[in-house]
PDB file of C-alpha atoms and ligand atoms in Angstrom:
ATOM      1  CA  UNK C   3      -2.844   5.076 -13.079  1.00  0.00           C
ATOM      2  CA  UNK C   4      -6.240   3.937 -11.851  1.00  0.00           C
ATOM      3  CA  UNK C   5      -5.550   2.688  -8.375  1.00  0.00           C
ATOM      4  CA  UNK C   6      -8.620   4.330  -6.866  1.00  0.00           C
ATOM      5  CA  UNK C   7     -10.965   2.492  -9.211  1.00  0.00           C
ATOM      6  CA  UNK C   8      -9.630  -0.865  -8.063  1.00  0.00           C
ATOM      7  CA  UNK C   9     -12.338  -3.256  -6.928  1.00  0.00           C
ATOM      8  CA  UNK C  10     -11.944  -5.202  -3.733  1.00  0.00           C
ATOM      9  CA  UNK C  11     -13.356  -8.679  -3.272  1.00  0.00           C
ATOM     10  CA  UNK C  12     -12.794  -8.817   0.461  1.00  0.00           C
ATOM     11  CA  UNK C  13     -13.004  -6.336   3.295  1.00  0.00           C
ATOM     12  CA  UNK C  14      -9.569  -4.854   3.964  1.00  0.00           C
ATOM     13  CA  UNK C  15     -10.236  -4.917   7.672  1.00  0.00           C
ATOM     14  CA  UNK C  16     -12.045  -8.183   8.463  1.00  0.00           C
ATOM     15  CA  UNK C  17     -11.629 -10.150   5.232  1.00  0.00           C
ATOM     16  CA  UNK C  18     -15.359 -10.758   4.693  1.00  0.00           C
ATOM     17  CA  UNK C  19     -16.557 -11.049   1.128  1.00  0.00           C
ATOM     18  CA  UNK C  20     -17.830  -7.700  -0.143  1.00  0.00           C
ATOM     19  CA  UNK C  21     -21.045  -7.668  -2.105  1.00  0.00           C
ATOM     20  CA  UNK C  22     -22.245  -4.089  -2.526  1.00  0.00           C
ATOM     21  CA  UNK C  23     -20.795  -1.859  -5.214  1.00  0.00           C
ATOM     22  CA  UNK C  24     -19.867   0.788  -2.672  1.00  0.00           C
ATOM     23  CA  UNK C  25     -18.098  -1.673  -0.387  1.00  0.00           C
ATOM     24  CA  UNK C  26     -16.199  -3.151  -3.304  1.00  0.00           C
ATOM     25  CA  UNK C  27     -15.021   0.306  -4.309  1.00  0.00           C
ATOM     26  CA  UNK C  28     -13.942   1.399  -0.827  1.00  0.00           C
ATOM     27  CA  UNK C  29     -12.615  -1.967   0.304  1.00  0.00           C
ATOM     28  CA  UNK C  30     -14.572  -1.951   3.565  1.00  0.00           C
ATOM     29  CA  UNK C  31     -17.852  -3.597   4.457  1.00  0.00           C
ATOM     30  CA  UNK C  32     -20.608  -1.377   5.904  1.00  0.00           C
ATOM     31  CA  UNK C  33     -19.882  -2.394   9.507  1.00  0.00           C
ATOM     32  CA  UNK C  34     -16.164  -1.840   9.213  1.00  0.00           C
ATOM     33  CA  UNK C  35     -16.697   1.466   7.393  1.00  0.00           C
ATOM     34  CA  UNK C  36     -18.954   2.657  10.219  1.00  0.00           C
ATOM     35  CA  UNK C  37     -16.475   1.514  12.839  1.00  0.00           C
ATOM     36  CA  UNK C  38     -13.609   3.318  11.135  1.00  0.00           C
ATOM     37  CA  UNK C  39     -15.687   6.484  10.846  1.00  0.00           C
ATOM     38  CA  UNK C  40     -16.696   6.398  14.523  1.00  0.00           C
ATOM     39  CA  UNK C  41     -13.401   5.440  16.060  1.00  0.00           C
ATOM     40  CA  UNK C  42     -12.099   8.248  18.189  1.00  0.00           C
ATOM     41  CA  UNK C  43      -8.605   9.045  17.022  1.00  0.00           C
ATOM     42  CA  UNK C  44      -6.377  11.619  18.665  1.00  0.00           C
ATOM     43  CA  UNK C  45      -6.886  14.512  16.277  1.00  0.00           C
ATOM     44  CA  UNK C  46      -5.328  17.253  18.364  1.00  0.00           C
ATOM     45  CA  UNK C  47      -2.265  17.495  16.130  1.00  0.00           C
ATOM     46  CA  UNK C  48      -4.345  17.795  13.009  1.00  0.00           C
ATOM     47  CA  UNK C  49      -6.274  20.543  11.328  1.00  0.00           C
ATOM     48  CA  UNK C  50      -9.903  19.934  10.296  1.00  0.00           C
ATOM     49  CA  UNK C  51      -9.027  19.874   6.582  1.00  0.00           C
ATOM     50  CA  UNK C  52      -6.461  17.148   7.257  1.00  0.00           C
ATOM     51  CA  UNK C  53      -9.055  15.098   9.090  1.00  0.00           C
ATOM     52  CA  UNK C  54     -11.425  15.529   6.147  1.00  0.00           C
ATOM     53  CA  UNK C  55      -8.682  14.511   3.707  1.00  0.00           C
ATOM     54  CA  UNK C  56      -7.829  11.438   5.770  1.00  0.00           C
ATOM     55  CA  UNK C  57     -11.484  10.342   5.830  1.00  0.00           C
ATOM     56  CA  UNK C  58     -11.720  10.919   2.093  1.00  0.00           C
ATOM     57  CA  UNK C  59      -8.576   8.876   1.516  1.00  0.00           C
ATOM     58  CA  UNK C  60     -10.094   5.964   3.425  1.00  0.00           C
ATOM     59  CA  UNK C  61     -13.488   6.238   1.761  1.00  0.00           C
ATOM     60  CA  UNK C  62     -11.923   6.415  -1.688  1.00  0.00           C
ATOM     61  CA  UNK C  63     -10.008   3.236  -0.935  1.00  0.00           C
ATOM     62  CA  UNK C  64      -6.831   5.200  -1.644  1.00  0.00           C
ATOM     63  CA  UNK C  65      -4.993   3.822   1.386  1.00  0.00           C
ATOM     64  CA  UNK C  66      -4.455   0.100   1.517  1.00  0.00           C
ATOM     65  CA  UNK C  67      -2.738  -2.059   4.089  1.00  0.00           C
ATOM     66  CA  UNK C  68       0.476  -3.490   2.721  1.00  0.00           C
ATOM     67  CA  UNK C  69       1.762  -5.389   5.741  1.00  0.00           C
ATOM     68  CA  UNK C  70       1.524  -5.086   9.517  1.00  0.00           C
ATOM     69  CA  UNK C  71       1.300  -1.292  10.077  1.00  0.00           C
ATOM     70  CA  UNK C  72       2.511  -0.186   6.641  1.00  0.00           C
ATOM     71  CA  UNK C  73       0.036   1.197   4.146  1.00  0.00           C
ATOM     72  CA  UNK C  74       0.232   2.300   0.543  1.00  0.00           C
ATOM     73  CA  UNK C  75      -1.414   5.692  -0.041  1.00  0.00           C
ATOM     74  CA  UNK C  76      -2.279   7.170  -3.391  1.00  0.00           C
ATOM     75  CA  UNK C  77      -1.632  10.878  -3.985  1.00  0.00           C
ATOM     76  CA  UNK C  78      -4.647  13.127  -4.599  1.00  0.00           C
ATOM     77  CA  UNK C  79      -4.046  13.247  -8.360  1.00  0.00           C
ATOM     78  CA  UNK C  80      -3.524   9.480  -8.463  1.00  0.00           C
ATOM     79  CA  UNK C  81      -0.084   9.692 -10.060  1.00  0.00           C
ATOM     80  CA  UNK C  82       2.042   8.681  -7.086  1.00  0.00           C
ATOM     81  CA  UNK C  83       1.963   6.220  -4.241  1.00  0.00           C
ATOM     82  CA  UNK C  84       3.539   6.631  -0.842  1.00  0.00           C
ATOM     83  CA  UNK C  85       4.416   4.222   1.912  1.00  0.00           C
ATOM     84  CA  UNK C  86       2.627   5.290   5.057  1.00  0.00           C
ATOM     85  CA  UNK C  87       2.829   4.187   8.677  1.00  0.00           C
ATOM     86  CA  UNK C  88       1.222   5.932  11.687  1.00  0.00           C
ATOM     87  CA  UNK C  89       4.337   8.045  12.283  1.00  0.00           C
ATOM     88  CA  UNK C  90       6.123   8.159   8.949  1.00  0.00           C
ATOM     89  CA  UNK C  91       5.176   8.745   5.344  1.00  0.00           C
ATOM     90  CA  UNK C  92       7.135   8.995   2.112  1.00  0.00           C
ATOM     91  CA  UNK C  93       5.018  11.832   0.678  1.00  0.00           C
ATOM     92  CA  UNK C  94       6.734  15.254   0.286  1.00  0.00           C
ATOM     93  CA  UNK C  95       5.287  16.564   3.577  1.00  0.00           C
ATOM     94  CA  UNK C  96       6.051  13.336   5.415  1.00  0.00           C
ATOM     95  CA  UNK C  97       9.665  13.337   4.249  1.00  0.00           C
ATOM     96  CA  UNK C  98      10.059  16.803   5.747  1.00  0.00           C
ATOM     97  CA  UNK C  99       8.909  15.401   9.061  1.00  0.00           C
ATOM     98  CA  UNK C 100       5.407  16.872   8.911  1.00  0.00           C
ATOM     99  CA  UNK C 101       2.369  14.993  10.079  1.00  0.00           C
ATOM    100  CA  UNK C 102       0.516  14.467   6.840  1.00  0.00           C
ATOM    101  CA  UNK C 103      -3.061  13.258   6.512  1.00  0.00           C
ATOM    102  CA  UNK C 104      -1.815   9.922   5.172  1.00  0.00           C
ATOM    103  CA  UNK C 105      -0.382   9.184   8.603  1.00  0.00           C
ATOM    104  CA  UNK C 106      -3.658  10.244  10.160  1.00  0.00           C
ATOM    105  CA  UNK C 107      -5.597   7.884   7.871  1.00  0.00           C
ATOM    106  CA  UNK C 108      -3.221   5.053   8.817  1.00  0.00           C
ATOM    107  CA  UNK C 109      -3.876   5.775  12.495  1.00  0.00           C
ATOM    108  CA  UNK C 110      -7.620   5.818  11.984  1.00  0.00           C
ATOM    109  CA  UNK C 111      -7.494   2.472  10.210  1.00  0.00           C
ATOM    110  CA  UNK C 112      -5.280   0.846  12.803  1.00  0.00           C
ATOM    111  CA  UNK C 113      -7.338   2.204  15.683  1.00  0.00           C
ATOM    112  CA  UNK C 114     -10.642   0.939  14.288  1.00  0.00           C
TER     113      UNK C 114
HETATM  114 ZN1   ZN Q 202     -15.074  -5.762   7.308  1.00  0.00          ZN
HETATM  115 ZN1   ZN Q 203       1.948  11.486   3.651  1.00  0.00          ZN
END
């Protein structure tokens, strides 16, 4: 599966047409990418490596808004997809009730 190499024509956040190669790969225009990166999210429940993974997930375009507050996340090896919302996730950790970095990424995106 090659979900992470998918090209986006429009910004996932504001819908503007994306022109640069990087924006098309990540799915966010430069302004929206900066805003997402700078948005203060409550990170107290998360470990630094989870924060790093969540940022990576967003920058790789591996978490995409499906509808309202539900996202589709791609697993690190690209073989599976999970449904993610700010407080639930269908990944193995999420199903056990853990706060996975997918949920954190969803929060970052919704807060931006
Ligand atoms: Zn945008
Ligand atoms: Zn998860």
